[in-house]
Coordinates of C-alpha atoms and ligand atoms in Angstrom, one line a residue:
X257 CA -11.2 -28.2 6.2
X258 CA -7.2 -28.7 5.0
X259 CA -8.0 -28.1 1.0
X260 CA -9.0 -24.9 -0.8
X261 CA -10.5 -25.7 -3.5
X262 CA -10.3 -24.4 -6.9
X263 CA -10.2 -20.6 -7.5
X264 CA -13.1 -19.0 -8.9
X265 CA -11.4 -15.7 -10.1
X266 CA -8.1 -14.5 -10.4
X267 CA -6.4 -11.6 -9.7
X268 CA -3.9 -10.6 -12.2
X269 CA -1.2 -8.8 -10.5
X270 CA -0.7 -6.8 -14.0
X271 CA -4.0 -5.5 -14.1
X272 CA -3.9 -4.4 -10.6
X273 CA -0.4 -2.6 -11.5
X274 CA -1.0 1.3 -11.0
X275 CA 0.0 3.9 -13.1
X276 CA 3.0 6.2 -12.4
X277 CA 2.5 8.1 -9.5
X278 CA 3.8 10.3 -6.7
X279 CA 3.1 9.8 -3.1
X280 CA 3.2 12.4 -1.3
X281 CA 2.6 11.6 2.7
X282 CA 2.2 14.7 5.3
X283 CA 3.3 13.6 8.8
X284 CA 5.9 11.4 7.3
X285 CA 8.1 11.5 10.4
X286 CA 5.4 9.8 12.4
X287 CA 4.8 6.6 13.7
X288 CA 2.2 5.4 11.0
X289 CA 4.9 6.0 8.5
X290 CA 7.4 3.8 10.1
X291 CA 5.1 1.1 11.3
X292 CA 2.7 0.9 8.4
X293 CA 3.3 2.8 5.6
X294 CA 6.8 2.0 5.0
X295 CA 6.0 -1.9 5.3
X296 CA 3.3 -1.4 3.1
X297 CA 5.6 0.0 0.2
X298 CA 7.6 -2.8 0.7
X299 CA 5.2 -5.4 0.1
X300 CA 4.0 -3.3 -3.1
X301 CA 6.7 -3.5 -4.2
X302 CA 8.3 -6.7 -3.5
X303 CA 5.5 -8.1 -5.4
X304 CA 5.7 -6.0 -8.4
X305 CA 2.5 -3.7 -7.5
X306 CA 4.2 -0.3 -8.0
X307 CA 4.7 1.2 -10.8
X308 CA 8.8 1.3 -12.6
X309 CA 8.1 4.7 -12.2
X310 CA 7.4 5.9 -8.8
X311 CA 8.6 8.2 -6.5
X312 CA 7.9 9.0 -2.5
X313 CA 7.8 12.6 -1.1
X314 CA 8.0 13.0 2.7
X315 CA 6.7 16.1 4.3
X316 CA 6.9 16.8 7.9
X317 CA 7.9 19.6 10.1
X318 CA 11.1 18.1 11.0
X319 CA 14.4 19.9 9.9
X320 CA 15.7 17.0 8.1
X321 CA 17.9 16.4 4.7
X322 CA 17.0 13.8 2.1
X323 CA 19.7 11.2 3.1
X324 CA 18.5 11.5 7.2
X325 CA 15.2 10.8 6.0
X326 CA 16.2 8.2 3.5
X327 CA 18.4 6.5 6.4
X328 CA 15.3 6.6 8.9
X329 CA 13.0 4.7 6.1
X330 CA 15.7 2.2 5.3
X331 CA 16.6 1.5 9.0
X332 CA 12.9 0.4 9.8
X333 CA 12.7 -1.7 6.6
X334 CA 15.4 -3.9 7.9
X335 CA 14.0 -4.3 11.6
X336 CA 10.8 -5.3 9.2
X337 CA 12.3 -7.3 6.7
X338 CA 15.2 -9.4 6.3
X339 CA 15.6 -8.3 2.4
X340 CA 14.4 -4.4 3.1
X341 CA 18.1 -3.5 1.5
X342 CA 17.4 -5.0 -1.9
X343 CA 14.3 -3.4 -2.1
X344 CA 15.2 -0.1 -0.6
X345 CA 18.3 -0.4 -3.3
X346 CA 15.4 0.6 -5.9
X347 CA 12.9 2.6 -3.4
X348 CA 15.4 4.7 -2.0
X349 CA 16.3 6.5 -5.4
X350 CA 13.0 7.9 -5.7
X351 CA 12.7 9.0 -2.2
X352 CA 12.7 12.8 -1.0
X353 CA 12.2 14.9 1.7
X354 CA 10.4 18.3 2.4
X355 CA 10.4 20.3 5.4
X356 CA 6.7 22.3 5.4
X357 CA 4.8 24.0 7.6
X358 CA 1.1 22.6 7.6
X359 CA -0.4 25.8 7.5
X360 CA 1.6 28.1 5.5
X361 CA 1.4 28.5 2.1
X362 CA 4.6 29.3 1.2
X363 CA 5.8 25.8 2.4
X364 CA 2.9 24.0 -0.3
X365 CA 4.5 26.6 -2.9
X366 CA 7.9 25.0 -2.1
X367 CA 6.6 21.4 -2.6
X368 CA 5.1 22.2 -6.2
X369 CA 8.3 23.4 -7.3
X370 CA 9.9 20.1 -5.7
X371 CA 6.9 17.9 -7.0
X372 CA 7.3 19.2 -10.9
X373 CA 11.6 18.6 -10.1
X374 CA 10.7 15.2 -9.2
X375 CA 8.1 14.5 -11.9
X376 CA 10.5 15.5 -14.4
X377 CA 13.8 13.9 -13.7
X378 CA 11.7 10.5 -12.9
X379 CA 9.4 11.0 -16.0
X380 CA 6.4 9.9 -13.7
X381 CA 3.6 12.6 -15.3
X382 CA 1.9 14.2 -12.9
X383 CA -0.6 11.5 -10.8
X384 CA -0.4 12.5 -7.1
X385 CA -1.8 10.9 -4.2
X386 CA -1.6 13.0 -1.3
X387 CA -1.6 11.1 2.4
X388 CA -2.4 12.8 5.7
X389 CA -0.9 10.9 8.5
X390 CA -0.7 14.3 10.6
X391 CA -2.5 15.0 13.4
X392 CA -6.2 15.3 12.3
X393 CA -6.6 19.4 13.3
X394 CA -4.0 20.0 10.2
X395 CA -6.4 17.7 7.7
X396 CA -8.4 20.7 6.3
X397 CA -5.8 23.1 6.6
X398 CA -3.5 21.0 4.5
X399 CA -6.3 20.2 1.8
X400 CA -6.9 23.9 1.6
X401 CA -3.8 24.8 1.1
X402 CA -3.2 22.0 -1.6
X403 CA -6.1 23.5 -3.5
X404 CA -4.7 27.3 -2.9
X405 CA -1.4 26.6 -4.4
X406 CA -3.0 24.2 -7.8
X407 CA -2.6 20.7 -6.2
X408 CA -6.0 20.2 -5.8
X409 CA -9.1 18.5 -7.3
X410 CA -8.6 20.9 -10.4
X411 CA -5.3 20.0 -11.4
X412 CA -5.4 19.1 -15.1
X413 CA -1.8 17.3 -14.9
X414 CA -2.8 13.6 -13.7
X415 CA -5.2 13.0 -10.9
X416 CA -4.9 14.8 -7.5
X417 CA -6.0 12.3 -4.8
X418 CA -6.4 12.7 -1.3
X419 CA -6.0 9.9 1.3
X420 CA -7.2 10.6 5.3
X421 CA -6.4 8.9 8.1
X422 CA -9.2 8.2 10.9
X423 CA -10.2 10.0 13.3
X424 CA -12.4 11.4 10.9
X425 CA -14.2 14.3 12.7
X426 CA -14.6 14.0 16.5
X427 CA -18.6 14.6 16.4
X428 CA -21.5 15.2 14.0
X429 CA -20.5 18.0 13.5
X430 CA -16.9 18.2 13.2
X431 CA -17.1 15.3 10.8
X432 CA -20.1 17.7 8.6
X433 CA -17.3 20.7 8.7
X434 CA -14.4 19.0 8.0
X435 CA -16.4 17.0 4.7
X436 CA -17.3 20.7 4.2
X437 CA -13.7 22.4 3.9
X438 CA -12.0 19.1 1.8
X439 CA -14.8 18.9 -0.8
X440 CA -14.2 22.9 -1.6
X441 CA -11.1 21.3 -2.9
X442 CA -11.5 17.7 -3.7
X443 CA -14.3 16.0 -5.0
X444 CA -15.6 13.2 -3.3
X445 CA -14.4 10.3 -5.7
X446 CA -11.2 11.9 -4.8
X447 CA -11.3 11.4 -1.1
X448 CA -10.1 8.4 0.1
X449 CA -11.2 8.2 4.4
X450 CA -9.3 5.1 5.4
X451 CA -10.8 2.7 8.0
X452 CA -8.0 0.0 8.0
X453 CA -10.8 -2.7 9.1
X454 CA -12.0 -2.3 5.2
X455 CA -8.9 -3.4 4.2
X456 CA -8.2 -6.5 6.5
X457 CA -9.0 -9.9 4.0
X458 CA -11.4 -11.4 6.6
X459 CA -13.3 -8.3 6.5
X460 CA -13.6 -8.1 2.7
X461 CA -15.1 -11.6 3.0
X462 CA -17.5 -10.8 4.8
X463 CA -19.5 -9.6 2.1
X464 CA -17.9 -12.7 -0.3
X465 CA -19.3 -15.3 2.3
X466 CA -22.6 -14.2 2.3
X467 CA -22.8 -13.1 -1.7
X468 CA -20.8 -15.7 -3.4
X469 CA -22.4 -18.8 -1.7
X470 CA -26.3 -19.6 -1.9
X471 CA -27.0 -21.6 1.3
X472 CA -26.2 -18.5 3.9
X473 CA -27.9 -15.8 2.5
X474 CA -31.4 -17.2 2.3
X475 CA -30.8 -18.1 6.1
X476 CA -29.4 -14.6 6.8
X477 CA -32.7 -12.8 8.2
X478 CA -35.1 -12.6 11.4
X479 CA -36.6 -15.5 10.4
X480 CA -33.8 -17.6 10.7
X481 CA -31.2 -15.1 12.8
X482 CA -31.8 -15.1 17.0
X483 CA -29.3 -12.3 17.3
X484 CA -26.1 -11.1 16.1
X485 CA -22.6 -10.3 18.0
X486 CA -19.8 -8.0 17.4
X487 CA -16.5 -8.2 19.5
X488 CA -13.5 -6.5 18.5
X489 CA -11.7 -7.2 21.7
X490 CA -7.7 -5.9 22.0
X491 CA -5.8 -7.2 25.1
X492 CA -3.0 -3.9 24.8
X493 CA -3.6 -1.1 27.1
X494 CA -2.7 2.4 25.2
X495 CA 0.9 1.8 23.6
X496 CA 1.5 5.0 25.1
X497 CA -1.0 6.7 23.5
X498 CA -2.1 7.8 27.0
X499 CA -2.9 11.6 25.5
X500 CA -4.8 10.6 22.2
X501 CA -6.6 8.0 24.3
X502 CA -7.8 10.3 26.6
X503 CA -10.1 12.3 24.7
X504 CA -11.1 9.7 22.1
X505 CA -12.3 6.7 24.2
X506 CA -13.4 3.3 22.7
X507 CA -16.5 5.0 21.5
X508 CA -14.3 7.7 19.3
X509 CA -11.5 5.1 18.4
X510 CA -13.5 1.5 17.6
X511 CA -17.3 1.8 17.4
X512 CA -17.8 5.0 15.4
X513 CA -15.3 3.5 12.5
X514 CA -14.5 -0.1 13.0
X515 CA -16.9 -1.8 14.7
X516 CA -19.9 -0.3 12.9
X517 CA -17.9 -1.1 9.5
X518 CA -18.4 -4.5 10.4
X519 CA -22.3 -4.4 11.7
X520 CA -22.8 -2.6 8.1
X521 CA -21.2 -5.7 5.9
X522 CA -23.2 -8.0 7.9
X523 CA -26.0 -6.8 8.3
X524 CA -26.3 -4.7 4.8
X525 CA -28.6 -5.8 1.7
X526 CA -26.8 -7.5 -1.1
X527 CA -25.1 -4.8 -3.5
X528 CA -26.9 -5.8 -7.1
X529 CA -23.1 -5.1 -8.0
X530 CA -19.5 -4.9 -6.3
X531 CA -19.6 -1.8 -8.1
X532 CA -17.9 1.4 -5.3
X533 CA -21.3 2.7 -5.2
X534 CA -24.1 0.1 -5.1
X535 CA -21.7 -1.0 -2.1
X536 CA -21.7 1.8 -0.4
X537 CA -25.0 2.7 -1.0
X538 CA -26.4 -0.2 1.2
X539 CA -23.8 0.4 3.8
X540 CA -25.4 4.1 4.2
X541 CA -28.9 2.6 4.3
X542 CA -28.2 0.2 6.9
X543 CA -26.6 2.5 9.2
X544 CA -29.8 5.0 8.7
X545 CA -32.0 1.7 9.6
X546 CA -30.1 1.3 13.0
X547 CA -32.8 2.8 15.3
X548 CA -31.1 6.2 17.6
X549 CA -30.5 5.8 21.5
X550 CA -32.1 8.6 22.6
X551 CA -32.7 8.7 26.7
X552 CA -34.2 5.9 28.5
X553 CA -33.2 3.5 25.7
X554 CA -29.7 4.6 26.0
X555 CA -29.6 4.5 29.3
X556 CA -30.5 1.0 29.2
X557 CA -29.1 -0.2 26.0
X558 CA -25.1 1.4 26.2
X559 CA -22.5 0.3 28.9
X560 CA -19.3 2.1 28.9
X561 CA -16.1 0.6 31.0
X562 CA -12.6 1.7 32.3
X563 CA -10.4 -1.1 33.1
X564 CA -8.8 -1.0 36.9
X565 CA -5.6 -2.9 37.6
X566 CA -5.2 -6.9 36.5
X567 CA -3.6 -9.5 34.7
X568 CA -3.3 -9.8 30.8
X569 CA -1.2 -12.8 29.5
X570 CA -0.2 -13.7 33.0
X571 CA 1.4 -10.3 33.4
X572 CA 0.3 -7.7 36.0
X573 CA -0.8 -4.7 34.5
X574 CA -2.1 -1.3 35.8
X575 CA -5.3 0.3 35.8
X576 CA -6.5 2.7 32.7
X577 CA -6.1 5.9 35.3
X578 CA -2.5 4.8 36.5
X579 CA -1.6 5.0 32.7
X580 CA 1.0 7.8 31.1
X581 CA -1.1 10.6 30.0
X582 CA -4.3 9.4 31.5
X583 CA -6.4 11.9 34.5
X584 CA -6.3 10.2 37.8
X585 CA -10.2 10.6 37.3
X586 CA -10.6 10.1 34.4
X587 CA -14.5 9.6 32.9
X588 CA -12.9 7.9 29.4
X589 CA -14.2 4.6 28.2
X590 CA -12.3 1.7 27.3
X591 CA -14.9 -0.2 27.1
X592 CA -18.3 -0.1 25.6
X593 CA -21.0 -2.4 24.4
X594 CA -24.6 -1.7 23.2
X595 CA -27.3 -3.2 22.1
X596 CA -28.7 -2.0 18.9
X597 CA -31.9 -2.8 16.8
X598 CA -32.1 -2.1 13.1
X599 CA -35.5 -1.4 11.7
X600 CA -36.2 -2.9 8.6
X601 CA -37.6 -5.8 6.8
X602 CA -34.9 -8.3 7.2
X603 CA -34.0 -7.5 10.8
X604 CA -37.1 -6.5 12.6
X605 CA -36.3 -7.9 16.1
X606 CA -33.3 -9.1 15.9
X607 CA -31.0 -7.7 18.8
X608 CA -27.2 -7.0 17.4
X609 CA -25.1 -6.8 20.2
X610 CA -21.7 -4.9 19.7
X611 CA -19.3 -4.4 22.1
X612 CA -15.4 -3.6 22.0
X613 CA -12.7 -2.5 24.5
X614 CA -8.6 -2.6 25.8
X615 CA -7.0 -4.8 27.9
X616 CA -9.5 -7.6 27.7
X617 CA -9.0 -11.5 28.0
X618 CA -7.7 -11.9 24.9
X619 CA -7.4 -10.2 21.1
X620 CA -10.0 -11.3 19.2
X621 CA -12.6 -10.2 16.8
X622 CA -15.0 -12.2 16.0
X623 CA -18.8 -11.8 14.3
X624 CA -21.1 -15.0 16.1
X625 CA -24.7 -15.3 14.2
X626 CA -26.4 -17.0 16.5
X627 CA -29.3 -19.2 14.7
X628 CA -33.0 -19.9 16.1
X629 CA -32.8 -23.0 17.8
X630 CA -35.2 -25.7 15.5
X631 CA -38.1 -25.7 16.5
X632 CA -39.9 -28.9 17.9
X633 CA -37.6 -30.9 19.2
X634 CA -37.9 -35.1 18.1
X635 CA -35.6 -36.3 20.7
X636 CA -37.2 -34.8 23.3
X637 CA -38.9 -38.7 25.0
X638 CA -35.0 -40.1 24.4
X639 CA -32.8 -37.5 27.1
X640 CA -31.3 -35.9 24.6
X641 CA -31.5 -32.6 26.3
X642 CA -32.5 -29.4 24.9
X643 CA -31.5 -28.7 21.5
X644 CA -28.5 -25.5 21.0
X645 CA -29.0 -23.0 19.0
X646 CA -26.2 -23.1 15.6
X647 CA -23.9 -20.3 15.4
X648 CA -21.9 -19.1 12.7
X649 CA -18.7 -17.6 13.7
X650 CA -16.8 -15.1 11.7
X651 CA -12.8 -14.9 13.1
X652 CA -12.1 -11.7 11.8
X653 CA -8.5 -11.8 13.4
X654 CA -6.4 -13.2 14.8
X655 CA -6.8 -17.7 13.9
X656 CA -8.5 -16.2 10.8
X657 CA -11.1 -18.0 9.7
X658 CA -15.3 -19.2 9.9
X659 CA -16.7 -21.7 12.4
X660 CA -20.0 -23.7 12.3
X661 CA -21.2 -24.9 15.3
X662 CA -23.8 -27.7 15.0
X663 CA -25.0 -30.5 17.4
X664 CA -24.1 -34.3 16.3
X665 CA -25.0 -37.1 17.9
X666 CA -22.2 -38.5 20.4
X667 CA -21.4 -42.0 19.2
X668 CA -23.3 -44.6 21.5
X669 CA -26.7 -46.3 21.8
X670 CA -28.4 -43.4 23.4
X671 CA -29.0 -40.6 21.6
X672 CA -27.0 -38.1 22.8
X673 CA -26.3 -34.1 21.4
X674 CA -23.1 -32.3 21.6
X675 CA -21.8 -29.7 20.1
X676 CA -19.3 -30.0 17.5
X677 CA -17.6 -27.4 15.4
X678 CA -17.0 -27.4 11.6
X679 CA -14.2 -25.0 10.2
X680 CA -12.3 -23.0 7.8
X681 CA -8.9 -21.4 8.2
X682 CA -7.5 -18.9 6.4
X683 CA -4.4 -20.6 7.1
X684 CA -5.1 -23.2 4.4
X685 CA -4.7 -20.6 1.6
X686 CA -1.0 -21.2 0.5
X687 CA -1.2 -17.3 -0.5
X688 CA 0.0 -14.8 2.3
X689 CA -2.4 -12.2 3.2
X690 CA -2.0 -8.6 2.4
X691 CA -1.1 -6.1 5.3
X692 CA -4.2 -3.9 5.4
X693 CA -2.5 -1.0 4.4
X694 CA -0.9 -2.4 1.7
X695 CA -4.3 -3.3 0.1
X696 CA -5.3 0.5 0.9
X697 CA -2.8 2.3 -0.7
X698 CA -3.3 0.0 -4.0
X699 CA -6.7 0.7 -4.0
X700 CA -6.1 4.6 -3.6
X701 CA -3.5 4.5 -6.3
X702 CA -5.6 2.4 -8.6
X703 CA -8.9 5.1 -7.5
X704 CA -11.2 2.7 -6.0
X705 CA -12.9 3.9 -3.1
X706 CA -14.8 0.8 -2.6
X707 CA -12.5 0.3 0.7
X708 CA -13.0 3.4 1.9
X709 CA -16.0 5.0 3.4
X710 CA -18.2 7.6 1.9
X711 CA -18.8 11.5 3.3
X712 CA -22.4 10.3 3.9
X713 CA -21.0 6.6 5.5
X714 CA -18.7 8.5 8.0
X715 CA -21.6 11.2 9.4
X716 CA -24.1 8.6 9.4
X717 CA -21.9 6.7 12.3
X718 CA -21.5 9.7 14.1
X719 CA -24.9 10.7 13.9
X720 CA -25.7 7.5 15.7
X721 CA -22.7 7.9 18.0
X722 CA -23.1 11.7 18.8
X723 CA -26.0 10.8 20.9
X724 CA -23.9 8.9 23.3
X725 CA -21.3 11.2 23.4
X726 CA -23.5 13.8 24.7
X727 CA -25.2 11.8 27.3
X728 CA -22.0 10.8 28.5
X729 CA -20.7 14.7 28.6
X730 CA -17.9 14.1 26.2
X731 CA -18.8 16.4 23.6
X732 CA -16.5 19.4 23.2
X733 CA -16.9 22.6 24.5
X734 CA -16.0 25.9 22.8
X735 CA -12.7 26.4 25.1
X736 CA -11.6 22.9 24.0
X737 CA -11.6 19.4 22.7
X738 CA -13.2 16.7 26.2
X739 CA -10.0 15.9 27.9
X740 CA -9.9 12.7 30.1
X741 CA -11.4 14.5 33.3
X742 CA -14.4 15.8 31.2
X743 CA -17.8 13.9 31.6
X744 CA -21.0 13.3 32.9
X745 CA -20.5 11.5 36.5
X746 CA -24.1 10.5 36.5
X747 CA -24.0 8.2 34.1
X748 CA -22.2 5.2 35.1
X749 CA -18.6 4.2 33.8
X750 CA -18.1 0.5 34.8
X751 CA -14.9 -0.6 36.0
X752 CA -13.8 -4.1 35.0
X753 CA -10.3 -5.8 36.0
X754 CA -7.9 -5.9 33.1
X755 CA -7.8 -9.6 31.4
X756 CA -11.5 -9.8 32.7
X757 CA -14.4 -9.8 29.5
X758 CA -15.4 -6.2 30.5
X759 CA -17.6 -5.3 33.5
X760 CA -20.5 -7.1 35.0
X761 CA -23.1 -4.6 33.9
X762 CA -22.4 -5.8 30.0
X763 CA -23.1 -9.0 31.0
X764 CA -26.7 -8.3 32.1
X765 CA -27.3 -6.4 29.1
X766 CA -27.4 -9.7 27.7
X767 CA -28.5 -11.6 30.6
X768 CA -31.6 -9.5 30.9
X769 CA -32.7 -11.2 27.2
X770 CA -32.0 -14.7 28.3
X771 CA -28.5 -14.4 26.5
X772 CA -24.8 -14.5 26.7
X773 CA -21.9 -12.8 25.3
X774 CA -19.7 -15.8 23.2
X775 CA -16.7 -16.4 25.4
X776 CA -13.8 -16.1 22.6
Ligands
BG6_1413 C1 -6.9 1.7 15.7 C2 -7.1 2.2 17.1 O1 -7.7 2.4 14.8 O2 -7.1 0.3 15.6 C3 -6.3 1.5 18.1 O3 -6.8 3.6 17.1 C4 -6.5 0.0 17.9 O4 -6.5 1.9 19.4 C5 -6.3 -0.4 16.5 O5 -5.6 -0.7 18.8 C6 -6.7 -1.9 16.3 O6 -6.4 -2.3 15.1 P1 -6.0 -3.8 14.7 O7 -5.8 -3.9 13.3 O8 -4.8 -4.2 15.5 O9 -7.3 -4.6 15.2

């Protein structure tokens, strides 16, 4: 398709324009600042999405003055951007730095006084959006202390908004406990949990393919689906994350946040609104309709992976327990897949096969719904072989776009079927697409949690995850968080070469239905 057609509803940037505000980001000497955040701003502001008045407070633990901070910021806007000085010429006045301490109050009293000194001399009023991009052990220490010193969900001034970075929890019950501690300050329509997935574009139209068009959604059921598969597949190693890696795994890092994110806007029931809640409402139900692995069925339905030495892009590349920070024997994942049955009306039967993991072939995320094949065949006296089964592929990232894959008749006297593929790109939008950050931090300043996930959204993935954590011996113990070496050896951790498609055994699970994991 080259054309995109007319629009059917425009987004004013005006209306989308926040109000004043102060952001306030904990951890703001840290890598997400640099690489995301900072962009992010940029792009707000570049296109006039933040507000004249506006400033930026950095916290962190770093002794630091305002101008070494401000030179940091400004230095990674130009490796970003060709114009980040003209921007930063209007950013940088209204950016400061505070030296805190995480856990001591004394620090959060210094940062009211400096919040009210920059509230006044900017004239912003006194909106604040608070943003923990620290380690996650200092999340419900910080909130606390937000709420102990009158920055918290009571403060009468403007709004008082929270934003959290992932990993949200470690468990079921981490996640229950640390929901616990940040709602005695905030309330939840003033928690904003980020999973950066919601705010990709191709993610968000997930839920506008199926809703806004009327020939998919009467197709999208057990009557018409075979099966469904989810792949978010990344071909980096750990970016030397070695030490994080290690006691998160592919189950803590993709499938408890992202990759179930997606299963839930696929497989969800239509929202009667786009309203935050009647949104999120069906995302909870779905993931309580996904059916537990409990023992044998877990056993036979959940494949986890560690990638040994191999080639990625041509380039030879070493093995997950050669990495920096990684156990020479190591039990974490990088690789998992599963096979997952949700038990209600619309998908009774209907296998959705979800897998994810590092160093693969190639990045690529894609959702494939895979149609029932039809089902008598007319051209079966004429050789035209057997008839394939349609799929519907969603290219989450990267080559964004949606593929239909159909069989036409070759040209010729016989008849003859062969698959052909019909398809959008996103590339045919003259409009450039958002950072997904960018889109997250307008929605937090506007308030619109739609984009982010629910307390009940976030434990109802780990309650389906916990499960497997446990079976696999990677739950914590009370001397300490599951380090790389921790695990149960008697359940089976696959290797597979990196650059391969994951080990053999996540194959079968497939194989053993007569199926076969889309080659992306
Ligand atoms: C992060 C994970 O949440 O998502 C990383 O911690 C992963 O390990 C990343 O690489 C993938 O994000 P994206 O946007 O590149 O698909």
């Amino acid at each position: 398709m080259d054309q995109v057609g007319a629009e059917t509803g425009v987004e004013g940037s005006a209306e989308r324009r926040p109000a004043p505000f102060t952001l306030v980001i904990f951890g703001a000497s840290g890598d997400l600042m640099r690489r995301k955040l900072v962009p992010a701003l940029y792009s707000l502001d570049k296109k006039g999405l933040l507000p004249e008045r506006f400033a930026l407070v950095g916290v962190a633990r770093r002794p630091m003055g305002d101008e070494a901070f401000k030179s940091g910021l400004q230095e990674g806007l130009r490796q970003f951007a060709a114009d980040g000085d003209a921007v930063w010429n209007r950013l940088g006045k209204q950016v400061s730095y505070f030296q805190g301490n995480y856990s001591d109050r004394g620090s959060f009293e210094g940062l009211v006084a400096l919040l009210e000194r920059v509230e006044r001399e900017q004239g912003i009023g006194g909106n604040r959006l608070f943003y923990l991009a620290t380690p996650p052990e200092a999340y419900a220490t910080i909130a606390e202390l937000l709420g102990a010193v009158g920055l918290g969900g009571d403060w009468k001034g403007g709004y008082s908004r929270i934003v959290v970075e992932k990993p949200f929890g470690r468990d079921l019950a981490t996640a229950r406990e640390l929901n616990a501690r940040m709602q005695r300050v905030f309330r939840e329509e003033q928690i904003f949990r980020i999973d950066h997935y919601l705010g990709k574009e191709t993610v968000q139209n997930i839920l506008v393919f199926r809703l806004a068009n009327g020939i998919f959604e009467p197709l999208w059921n057990r009557q018409y689906v075979d099966h469904v598969q989810i792949s978010i597949a990344e071909d980096i190693g750990l970016e030397g994350r070695g030490l994080y890696y290690e006691e998160s795994g592919a189950l803590r890092d993709m499938m408890q946040n992202h990759l179930l994110q997606l299963l839930s806007l696929v497989a969800m029931e239509p929202p009667a609104s786009f309203d935050t809640n009647a949104v999120r409402d069906e995302k909870v139900k779905l993931l309580h309709a996904i059916r537990p692995l409990e023992g044998q069925a877990l056993r036979e339905n959940v494949i986890r992976g560690q990638y040994v030495a191999g080639r990625v892009g041509g380039k030879a590349v070493p093995g997950y327990r050669e990495e920096s920070g990684v156990a020479p024997d190591s039990q974490t994942e990088t690789y998992m897949a599963m096979k997952l049955h949700i038990d209600n009306w619309r998908w009774a039967g209907v296998p959705f096969y979800v897998r994810t993991g590092k160093r693969l072939g190639k990045r690529s995320t894609e959702v494939d719904v895979v149609f029932r094949p039809a089902p008598h065949s007319a051209f079966r006296n004429t050789g035209a072989g057997v008839l394939e089964a349609n799929h519907l592929v969603l290219h989450i990232q990267p080559d964004e776009g949606i593929g239909l894959r159909f069989g036409a008749k070759q040209p010729g006297p016989a008849i003859k079927i062969q698959e052909v593929d019909m398809s959008f790109s996103y590339g045919s939008f003259q409009a450039q697409r958002p950072e997904a950050y960018e889109r997250l931090l307008l929605e937090a300043a506007l308030g619109d949690s739609t984009l982010f996930t629910r307390r009940d959204e976030v434990e109802a993935a780990w309650a389906l995850v916990t499960p497997i954590l446990e079976a696999w011996g990677r739950t914590d113990t009370p001397e300490g968080v599951a380090g790389g070496s921790v695990g149960n050896r008697d359940v089976p951790l696959c290797p597979y070469p990196a650059g391969s498609w994951g080990p053999a055994e996540a194959d079968a699970l497939l194989e053993r239905d007569g199926r076969q994991w889309r080659k992306p």
